[in-house]
Amino acid sequence: MNPLAMWGEPKFCQPINKAYAKQITCGDFNAFLFLFFDNFSSLLAILAEMIFIPKIVLNFVPGFVPVGSGAYVNTTAAEYLTANTNMVFSKVCPGIAFALLFGNVWYAWMAMKLAGKEDRKDVTALPYGINTPAGFLTVFMVMLPILFYYNPANMEISPEELADRSFKGGCAANFLGGLFEVFGLVIGEFMRKNIPRAALFGPVCGVGFVWLGFNPLIAVMREPIVGMMPLFFTFTAFFANGGKGWYSQKIPMAAVIMLIGTILWWIGLSRHDTEKRELNNPPDMGIALQYAIDNYAFKNNMSPFVTMGGFSYMKDNAVAIVFPIALASFIETIENVEMASIVGDSYNVKEAMLADGCGTIVGALFGSVIPTTVYIGHKRHKVAGAHYFYSVLNALAYFILLLSGAMPFFFYSIDEIAISCILIAVGLMIVEQALEASVPRHYPCLMIGIMFLIADMLYFDHFDATVRVASRSIGRMKGVMNMAPGGGIMCSLVLPAILCDIIDARWGRAAIYCTIAMFFSLFGIMHGANYHQPDGMMI
């Protein structure tokens, strides 16, 4: 059966299978552990980068150094960093809780409806969680530019106001991304048929390679004594034996890898300060852990429905960043629903896309800056014998964890290097999927898409106004600016599409994409970080 024949089935109001709804299996608990720790590793890493980015803006000055201006001239770097950390744990985390609750419950309901339509009791719910590539993009391409724009060294702004503007701008961008995902109901299948796979997966493949693969590997190489063993376990668990791993399918290897790295870290084998904690010895680590308990446990400072106020803080290039990732997300939803259909669970594709988009929107309204989406791995959960209840468990676990203020405790107790190893696996699996989805003759085009994201990583601090002046004397910087975050993400979609059609001699469609690129460039949706006017003068 063609999976897309089930595009609109089961119906939205399909009655559930009540007998199926009463079934809870051991497979549900095994699948819950897999899904929970898959989400957990990604979430910890994204939160770490969210806490880290103000240091970039403040040029990594020591915490006691004053960095404010005007009325805040004596305000130190530590005060701005603390306000940002408080925002992450007390505002962003509760918002994510609502997104994960909403989406996981919806997917459990979809499983009950499918079981009702087909009168079966072996239906496995689609896995749902954090959209890892989009989360990293939100941090570095949306929130970081806002911090640079309102840099306290150049503008009179309090620590709390700086953190609040970054937070609200991230929520607004996330809300917009959710709307784009919902819009996929209308254009999803059309885009799937008319954009070459190498171009379609270019943005998400680039993010997977650079931000989830290369960047975490740098962290592992900084601490090889701690990182090598988790890295070896990562590859034997996720890539060995044809992708099945050498270990029992009932063991959540993400949890094992985090445990190994954490033990090595806590016994003092770390040799360098870490980017997110500046801790490398157990006594200081214990102090940080106690601080997390004293200041965040059973507390949150939720700010629901602030999204609309954040649109004024979004920078001009946010749409160019959010749209291609949302496009890749809803196409990935189609692909994952098709994969589920192959193993016997034919879900309503449009409803899955609606659930993804609405989950992201709900999260944004409650304070989440991280999109959510259907996860790869339905087949693994089905093999484990999971039904729908593992999604319910995942929803409840994260709802309690993120609302209770417990997340900072785990953030400061779990080794970041081991988490980096898991992210490497996630990133390389995204690259692997992109290559499998693309035809070999289009591989060079896919590599071009990745190159735009490499430019993002190497020069993401170009948002700082001081770099604009310095770049005048650096000739190649002009080329990098044309690849950079303020349009580079869209470039990684549009340019590979043109190149794929050139390879295939589809001149007419290539001309259409060139016309699209022309208009996108005119309005800054592509090449939006180029600070030169048409006459060559600096803006």
Coordinates of C-alpha atoms in Angstrom, one line a residue, residues 46-516:
I46 CA 20.5 23.0 24.1
L47 CA 20.0 24.5 27.5
A48 CA 23.8 24.5 28.0
E49 CA 24.3 26.5 24.9
M50 CA 21.5 28.8 25.8
I51 CA 23.3 29.5 29.1
F52 CA 26.6 29.9 27.4
I53 CA 25.9 32.4 24.6
P54 CA 26.0 35.6 26.7
K55 CA 29.7 34.9 27.3
I56 CA 30.2 35.3 23.6
V57 CA 28.6 38.7 23.7
L58 CA 30.5 39.8 26.7
N59 CA 33.8 38.6 25.1
F60 CA 34.4 36.0 27.8
V61 CA 35.4 38.6 30.5
P62 CA 35.7 37.4 34.1
G63 CA 32.4 37.5 36.1
F64 CA 33.6 40.3 38.4
V65 CA 34.3 42.7 35.5
P66 CA 31.7 45.5 35.0
V67 CA 30.3 45.3 31.5
G68 CA 27.2 47.6 31.7
S69 CA 26.7 51.2 30.5
G70 CA 24.7 54.2 31.6
A71 CA 22.8 53.5 34.8
Y72 CA 24.2 50.0 34.8
V73 CA 27.9 50.9 34.3
N74 CA 28.9 49.0 37.5
T75 CA 26.9 45.9 36.7
T76 CA 29.2 42.9 36.3
A77 CA 29.3 40.1 33.7
A78 CA 28.3 37.7 36.4
E79 CA 25.0 39.5 37.0
Y80 CA 24.1 39.3 33.3
L81 CA 25.1 35.7 33.1
T82 CA 23.0 34.9 36.3
A83 CA 19.9 36.7 34.9
N84 CA 20.2 34.7 31.7
T85 CA 20.6 31.4 33.6
N86 CA 17.6 32.2 35.7
M87 CA 15.6 32.9 32.6
V88 CA 16.5 29.5 31.0
F89 CA 15.6 27.4 34.1
S90 CA 12.6 29.4 35.4
K91 CA 10.9 30.4 32.1
V92 CA 12.1 28.3 29.2
C93 CA 12.0 24.9 30.9
P94 CA 8.3 25.3 32.1
G95 CA 7.3 26.2 28.5
I96 CA 9.0 23.1 27.1
A97 CA 7.0 21.0 29.7
F98 CA 3.7 22.2 28.1
A99 CA 4.9 21.5 24.6
L100 CA 6.0 17.9 25.4
L101 CA 2.8 17.2 27.4
F102 CA 0.7 18.5 24.5
G103 CA 2.4 16.6 21.8
N104 CA 3.0 13.3 23.5
V105 CA -0.6 13.1 24.7
W106 CA -1.8 13.9 21.2
Y107 CA 0.3 11.1 19.7
A108 CA -1.0 8.6 22.3
W109 CA -4.5 9.6 21.3
M110 CA -3.7 9.1 17.6
A111 CA -2.5 5.6 18.5
M112 CA -5.8 4.8 20.2
K113 CA -7.7 6.1 17.2
L114 CA -5.6 4.0 14.8
A115 CA -6.2 0.9 17.0
G116 CA -9.9 1.7 16.9
K117 CA -10.1 2.1 13.1
E118 CA -8.2 -1.1 12.4
D119 CA -9.4 -3.0 15.4
R120 CA -5.9 -3.9 16.5
K121 CA -4.1 -4.0 19.9
D122 CA -0.5 -3.9 18.6
V123 CA -0.4 -0.2 17.5
T124 CA 2.7 1.7 18.5
A125 CA 2.5 5.5 19.0
L126 CA 4.8 7.8 17.1
P127 CA 7.6 9.1 19.2
Y128 CA 7.6 12.8 20.0
G129 CA 10.1 15.2 21.4
I130 CA 12.6 18.1 21.1
N131 CA 13.5 19.2 17.6
T132 CA 17.3 19.1 18.2
P133 CA 18.6 20.8 15.0
A134 CA 16.0 23.6 15.3
G135 CA 16.8 24.1 19.0
F136 CA 20.4 24.8 18.3
L137 CA 19.5 27.2 15.5
T138 CA 17.1 29.1 17.7
V139 CA 19.9 29.5 20.3
F140 CA 22.7 30.6 17.9
M141 CA 20.7 32.3 15.1
V142 CA 17.8 33.9 16.9
M143 CA 18.7 34.5 20.6
L144 CA 22.4 35.2 20.1
P145 CA 21.8 38.0 17.6
I146 CA 19.3 39.6 20.0
L147 CA 21.9 39.6 22.7
F148 CA 24.4 41.2 20.4
Y149 CA 21.9 43.8 19.3
Y150 CA 21.2 44.8 23.0
N151 CA 24.8 44.3 24.1
P152 CA 25.0 46.0 27.6
A153 CA 28.4 47.4 26.7
N154 CA 26.8 49.6 24.1
M155 CA 23.3 50.1 25.5
E156 CA 21.8 50.9 28.8
I157 CA 20.0 47.7 29.8
S158 CA 19.5 45.7 33.0
P159 CA 20.5 42.1 33.2
E160 CA 16.9 41.0 33.6
E161 CA 15.8 43.1 30.6
L162 CA 18.5 41.7 28.4
A163 CA 17.6 38.1 29.3
D164 CA 13.9 38.9 28.9
R165 CA 14.3 40.3 25.3
S166 CA 16.3 37.2 24.2
F167 CA 13.7 35.0 25.8
K168 CA 10.7 36.7 24.2
G169 CA 12.4 36.9 20.8
G170 CA 13.1 33.2 20.9
C171 CA 9.5 32.5 21.8
A172 CA 8.3 34.6 18.9
A173 CA 10.5 32.8 16.5
N174 CA 9.4 29.5 17.8
F175 CA 5.7 30.5 17.5
L176 CA 6.4 31.5 13.9
G177 CA 8.1 28.2 13.2
G178 CA 5.0 26.4 14.6
L179 CA 2.8 28.3 12.2
F180 CA 5.1 27.3 9.3
E181 CA 4.8 23.7 10.3
V182 CA 1.0 23.9 10.4
F183 CA 1.2 25.5 7.0
G184 CA 2.8 22.3 5.8
L185 CA -0.7 20.8 5.8
V186 CA -1.3 22.9 2.6
I187 CA 2.1 22.8 0.9
G188 CA 3.8 19.7 2.4
E189 CA 3.2 17.2 -0.3
F190 CA 3.7 19.7 -3.1
M191 CA 7.1 20.7 -1.7
R192 CA 8.0 17.0 -1.2
K193 CA 7.4 16.3 -4.8
N194 CA 9.0 19.4 -6.3
I195 CA 12.2 19.9 -4.2
P196 CA 15.1 17.4 -4.7
R197 CA 15.8 15.4 -1.6
A198 CA 19.4 16.6 -1.4
A199 CA 18.1 20.2 -1.3
L200 CA 15.2 19.5 1.0
F201 CA 17.5 17.9 3.6
G202 CA 20.3 20.4 3.1
P203 CA 19.5 22.6 6.1
V204 CA 18.8 19.9 8.6
C205 CA 21.8 17.8 7.4
G206 CA 24.0 20.9 7.7
V207 CA 22.8 21.5 11.2
G208 CA 23.3 17.8 12.1
F209 CA 26.8 17.8 10.7
V210 CA 28.0 21.1 12.2
W211 CA 26.1 21.8 15.4
L212 CA 25.3 18.2 16.5
G213 CA 28.4 16.5 15.1
F214 CA 31.4 18.7 14.7
N215 CA 30.8 21.1 17.5
P216 CA 30.2 18.4 20.2
L217 CA 33.3 16.5 18.9
I218 CA 35.4 19.6 19.7
A219 CA 34.1 19.2 23.3
V220 CA 35.0 15.5 23.4
M221 CA 38.5 16.2 22.1
R222 CA 39.0 18.9 24.8
E223 CA 38.5 16.2 27.4
P224 CA 39.7 12.9 25.8
I225 CA 40.2 11.2 29.1
V226 CA 36.5 11.6 29.9
G227 CA 35.2 11.6 26.4
M228 CA 36.8 8.6 24.6
M229 CA 35.0 5.8 26.5
P230 CA 31.5 7.4 26.0
L231 CA 32.4 8.0 22.4
F232 CA 33.3 4.3 21.8
F233 CA 30.1 3.2 23.5
T234 CA 28.1 5.6 21.4
F235 CA 29.4 4.1 18.1
T236 CA 28.9 0.5 19.3
A237 CA 25.4 1.3 20.5
F238 CA 24.1 3.4 17.6
F239 CA 26.1 2.5 14.5
A240 CA 27.5 -1.0 14.9
N241 CA 25.7 -4.2 13.8
G242 CA 23.9 -2.5 10.9
G243 CA 22.6 0.3 13.1
K244 CA 21.2 -2.0 15.8
G245 CA 24.1 -1.8 18.1
W246 CA 25.8 -4.6 20.0
Y247 CA 23.7 -4.3 23.1
S248 CA 20.3 -5.5 24.2
Q249 CA 17.4 -3.5 22.7
K250 CA 16.0 -3.3 26.2
I251 CA 18.9 -1.2 27.6
P252 CA 18.6 2.6 27.0
M253 CA 22.2 3.2 26.0
A254 CA 21.9 7.0 26.1
A255 CA 21.4 6.6 29.9
V256 CA 24.4 4.2 30.1
I257 CA 26.6 6.6 28.1
M258 CA 25.7 9.5 30.3
L259 CA 26.3 7.5 33.5
I260 CA 29.8 6.4 32.3
G261 CA 30.8 10.0 31.4
T262 CA 29.3 11.4 34.7
I263 CA 31.3 8.9 36.8
L264 CA 34.5 9.8 35.0
W265 CA 33.8 13.5 35.5
W266 CA 32.9 13.3 39.2
I267 CA 36.0 11.3 40.1
G268 CA 38.1 14.2 38.8
L269 CA 39.4 13.1 35.4
S270 CA 38.4 16.4 33.7
R271 CA 41.4 18.5 33.0
H272 CA 39.9 21.8 31.6
D273 CA 37.2 24.2 32.4
T274 CA 34.0 23.5 30.6
E275 CA 32.2 26.0 28.5
K276 CA 28.9 25.7 30.4
R277 CA 30.0 25.3 34.0
E278 CA 33.7 26.3 34.4
L279 CA 34.0 23.4 36.8
N280 CA 36.7 20.7 36.7
N281 CA 37.0 19.4 40.3
P282 CA 34.5 17.6 42.5
P283 CA 34.4 20.2 45.4
D284 CA 33.4 23.0 43.0
M285 CA 31.0 20.7 41.3
G286 CA 29.3 20.0 44.6
I287 CA 29.0 23.7 45.3
A288 CA 27.3 24.3 42.0
L289 CA 24.9 21.4 42.6
Q290 CA 24.0 22.7 46.0
Y291 CA 23.4 26.2 44.4
A292 CA 21.0 24.6 41.9
I293 CA 19.0 22.9 44.7
D294 CA 18.8 26.1 46.8
N295 CA 17.9 28.4 44.0
Y296 CA 15.7 26.4 41.6
A297 CA 14.2 23.4 43.3
F298 CA 10.3 23.7 43.4
K299 CA 10.5 27.1 41.8
N300 CA 9.6 28.5 38.4
N301 CA 8.9 31.9 37.0
M302 CA 6.6 31.0 34.1
S303 CA 5.7 33.8 31.7
P304 CA 2.9 32.4 29.4
F305 CA 1.5 34.3 26.5
V306 CA 4.4 36.7 26.1
T307 CA 5.0 35.6 22.5
M308 CA 3.4 38.5 20.8
G309 CA 5.6 40.9 22.7
G310 CA 8.7 39.2 21.3
F311 CA 8.2 39.9 17.7
S312 CA 9.6 43.4 18.2
Y313 CA 12.9 41.9 19.4
M314 CA 13.3 39.4 16.5
K315 CA 15.9 40.5 14.1
D316 CA 15.2 40.8 10.4
N317 CA 16.8 37.5 9.5
A318 CA 14.7 35.3 11.9
V319 CA 12.2 34.4 9.2
A320 CA 15.0 33.2 6.9
I321 CA 16.3 31.0 9.6
V322 CA 13.0 29.6 10.9
F323 CA 11.2 28.8 7.6
P324 CA 13.6 26.3 6.0
I325 CA 14.0 24.4 9.3
A326 CA 10.2 24.3 9.6
L327 CA 10.0 23.1 6.0
A328 CA 12.5 20.3 6.7
S329 CA 10.6 19.5 9.9
F330 CA 7.2 18.9 8.3
I331 CA 8.7 17.0 5.4
E332 CA 10.5 14.9 8.0
T333 CA 7.1 14.3 9.7
I334 CA 5.8 13.0 6.3
E335 CA 8.9 10.7 6.0
N336 CA 8.6 9.4 9.6
V337 CA 4.9 8.7 9.2
E338 CA 5.7 6.8 6.0
M339 CA 8.3 4.7 7.8
A340 CA 5.8 3.9 10.5
S341 CA 3.4 2.8 7.8
I342 CA 6.0 0.4 6.4
V343 CA 6.0 -1.5 9.7
G344 CA 2.2 -1.6 9.9
D345 CA 1.1 1.6 11.6
S346 CA -0.5 3.9 9.0
Y347 CA -1.2 7.2 10.7
N348 CA -3.0 10.3 9.4
V349 CA -0.1 12.3 7.9
K350 CA -2.0 15.6 8.1
E351 CA -2.9 15.1 11.7
A352 CA 0.7 14.3 12.6
M353 CA 1.9 17.5 10.9
L354 CA -0.9 19.4 12.8
A355 CA 0.2 17.9 16.1
D356 CA 3.8 18.9 15.5
G357 CA 3.0 22.5 14.6
C358 CA 0.4 22.9 17.4
G359 CA 2.8 21.4 19.9
T360 CA 5.5 23.9 19.0
I361 CA 2.9 26.8 19.1
V362 CA 1.6 25.7 22.6
G363 CA 5.2 25.5 23.8
A364 CA 6.0 29.0 22.5
L365 CA 2.9 30.4 24.2
F366 CA 4.0 29.1 27.5
G367 CA 7.6 30.1 27.1
S368 CA 9.4 27.5 25.1
V369 CA 12.0 28.7 22.5
I370 CA 12.6 25.1 21.3
P371 CA 10.4 23.5 18.6
T372 CA 9.1 20.0 19.0
T373 CA 8.5 17.3 16.4
V374 CA 7.9 13.6 15.6
Y375 CA 11.1 11.6 16.3
I376 CA 12.9 9.1 14.2
G377 CA 12.8 5.6 15.7
H378 CA 9.2 4.4 15.6
K379 CA 10.4 1.0 14.4
R380 CA 12.7 0.6 17.4
H381 CA 9.8 1.3 19.8
K382 CA 7.6 -1.1 17.9
V383 CA 10.2 -3.9 18.1
A384 CA 10.3 -3.3 21.9
G385 CA 6.6 -4.0 22.0
A386 CA 5.5 -0.5 23.0
H387 CA 1.9 0.7 22.5
Y388 CA 0.7 4.2 23.4
F389 CA 1.5 4.4 27.1
Y390 CA 5.2 5.2 26.6
S391 CA 4.1 8.5 25.2
V392 CA 2.0 9.2 28.2
L393 CA 4.9 8.4 30.5
N394 CA 7.2 10.7 28.6
A395 CA 4.7 13.5 28.8
L396 CA 4.2 13.1 32.6
A397 CA 7.9 12.7 33.3
Y398 CA 8.9 15.9 31.5
F399 CA 6.0 17.8 32.8
I400 CA 7.0 17.1 36.4
L401 CA 10.8 17.4 35.7
L402 CA 10.6 20.8 34.0
L403 CA 7.9 22.4 36.1
S404 CA 9.3 21.4 39.5
G405 CA 12.7 23.1 39.1
A406 CA 14.5 19.8 39.1
M407 CA 16.2 20.3 35.7
P408 CA 19.1 22.4 37.1
F409 CA 20.0 19.6 39.5
F410 CA 20.5 17.2 36.6
F411 CA 22.1 19.9 34.5
Y412 CA 24.9 20.4 37.0
S413 CA 25.3 16.7 37.9
I414 CA 25.5 15.1 34.5
D415 CA 28.7 15.2 32.4
E416 CA 28.4 17.4 29.3
I417 CA 31.1 15.5 27.4
A418 CA 29.0 12.3 27.5
I419 CA 26.0 14.3 26.3
S420 CA 28.2 15.6 23.5
C421 CA 28.9 12.0 22.4
I422 CA 25.1 11.3 22.2
L423 CA 24.7 14.5 20.1
I424 CA 27.4 13.3 17.7
A425 CA 25.3 10.1 17.2
V426 CA 22.1 12.2 16.6
G427 CA 23.9 14.5 14.2
L428 CA 25.5 11.7 12.2
M429 CA 22.2 9.8 12.0
I430 CA 20.6 12.9 10.5
V431 CA 23.5 13.1 8.0
E432 CA 23.1 9.3 7.3
Q433 CA 19.3 9.8 6.7
A434 CA 19.9 12.7 4.4
L435 CA 22.4 10.7 2.3
E436 CA 20.0 7.7 2.2
A437 CA 17.1 9.9 1.1
S438 CA 19.2 11.6 -1.6
V439 CA 20.2 10.0 -4.9
P440 CA 24.0 9.6 -5.2
R441 CA 24.4 12.0 -8.2
H442 CA 23.1 14.8 -5.9
Y443 CA 25.6 14.2 -3.1
P444 CA 27.8 17.1 -4.2
C445 CA 24.8 19.4 -3.9
L446 CA 24.1 18.2 -0.4
M447 CA 27.7 18.9 0.5
I448 CA 27.2 22.4 -0.7
G449 CA 24.3 22.8 1.7
I450 CA 26.5 21.6 4.6
M451 CA 29.1 24.2 3.7
F452 CA 26.7 27.1 4.5
L453 CA 26.3 25.7 8.0
I454 CA 30.1 25.4 8.4
A455 CA 30.3 29.1 7.7
D456 CA 27.7 29.7 10.3
M457 CA 29.7 28.0 13.0
L458 CA 33.0 29.6 12.1
Y459 CA 31.6 33.1 11.9
F460 CA 28.4 33.1 13.9
D461 CA 29.7 36.1 16.0
H462 CA 29.6 38.3 12.9
F463 CA 26.4 39.8 14.4
D464 CA 28.5 42.0 16.6
A465 CA 28.6 45.5 15.1
T466 CA 32.4 45.7 15.9
V467 CA 33.0 42.8 13.5
R468 CA 31.4 44.8 10.7
V469 CA 34.1 47.4 10.8
A470 CA 36.9 44.9 11.2
S471 CA 35.6 42.9 8.2
R472 CA 36.3 45.7 5.8
S473 CA 39.9 44.7 5.6
I474 CA 39.2 41.0 5.2
G475 CA 38.3 40.2 1.6
R476 CA 37.0 36.7 2.1
M477 CA 34.7 37.9 4.9
K478 CA 32.4 39.3 2.2
G479 CA 31.9 35.8 0.9
V480 CA 31.3 34.4 4.3
M481 CA 28.7 37.1 5.0
N482 CA 26.8 35.8 2.0
M483 CA 26.8 32.4 3.6
A484 CA 26.1 33.4 7.1
P485 CA 23.2 32.8 9.5
G486 CA 21.1 35.7 8.3
G487 CA 20.2 33.8 5.1
G488 CA 22.7 31.0 5.0
I489 CA 20.1 28.5 6.1
M490 CA 17.8 29.4 3.2
C491 CA 20.8 29.3 0.9
S492 CA 21.5 25.7 2.0
L493 CA 18.0 24.9 0.6
V494 CA 17.7 27.0 -2.5
L495 CA 21.2 26.8 -4.0
P496 CA 21.4 22.9 -3.8
A497 CA 17.9 22.8 -5.4
I498 CA 19.3 24.9 -8.3
L499 CA 22.5 22.7 -8.5
C500 CA 20.5 19.4 -8.4
D501 CA 18.3 20.6 -11.4
I502 CA 21.5 21.7 -13.3
I503 CA 22.9 18.2 -12.8
D504 CA 19.6 16.7 -14.1
A505 CA 19.3 19.2 -16.9
R506 CA 16.0 20.4 -15.6
W507 CA 16.6 23.9 -16.9
G508 CA 13.1 25.2 -16.5
R509 CA 12.8 24.3 -12.8
A510 CA 16.3 25.5 -12.2
A511 CA 15.3 28.9 -13.7
I512 CA 12.3 29.0 -11.3
Y513 CA 14.6 28.4 -8.3
C514 CA 17.0 31.1 -9.6
T515 CA 14.1 33.5 -9.7
I516 CA 13.0 32.6 -6.2

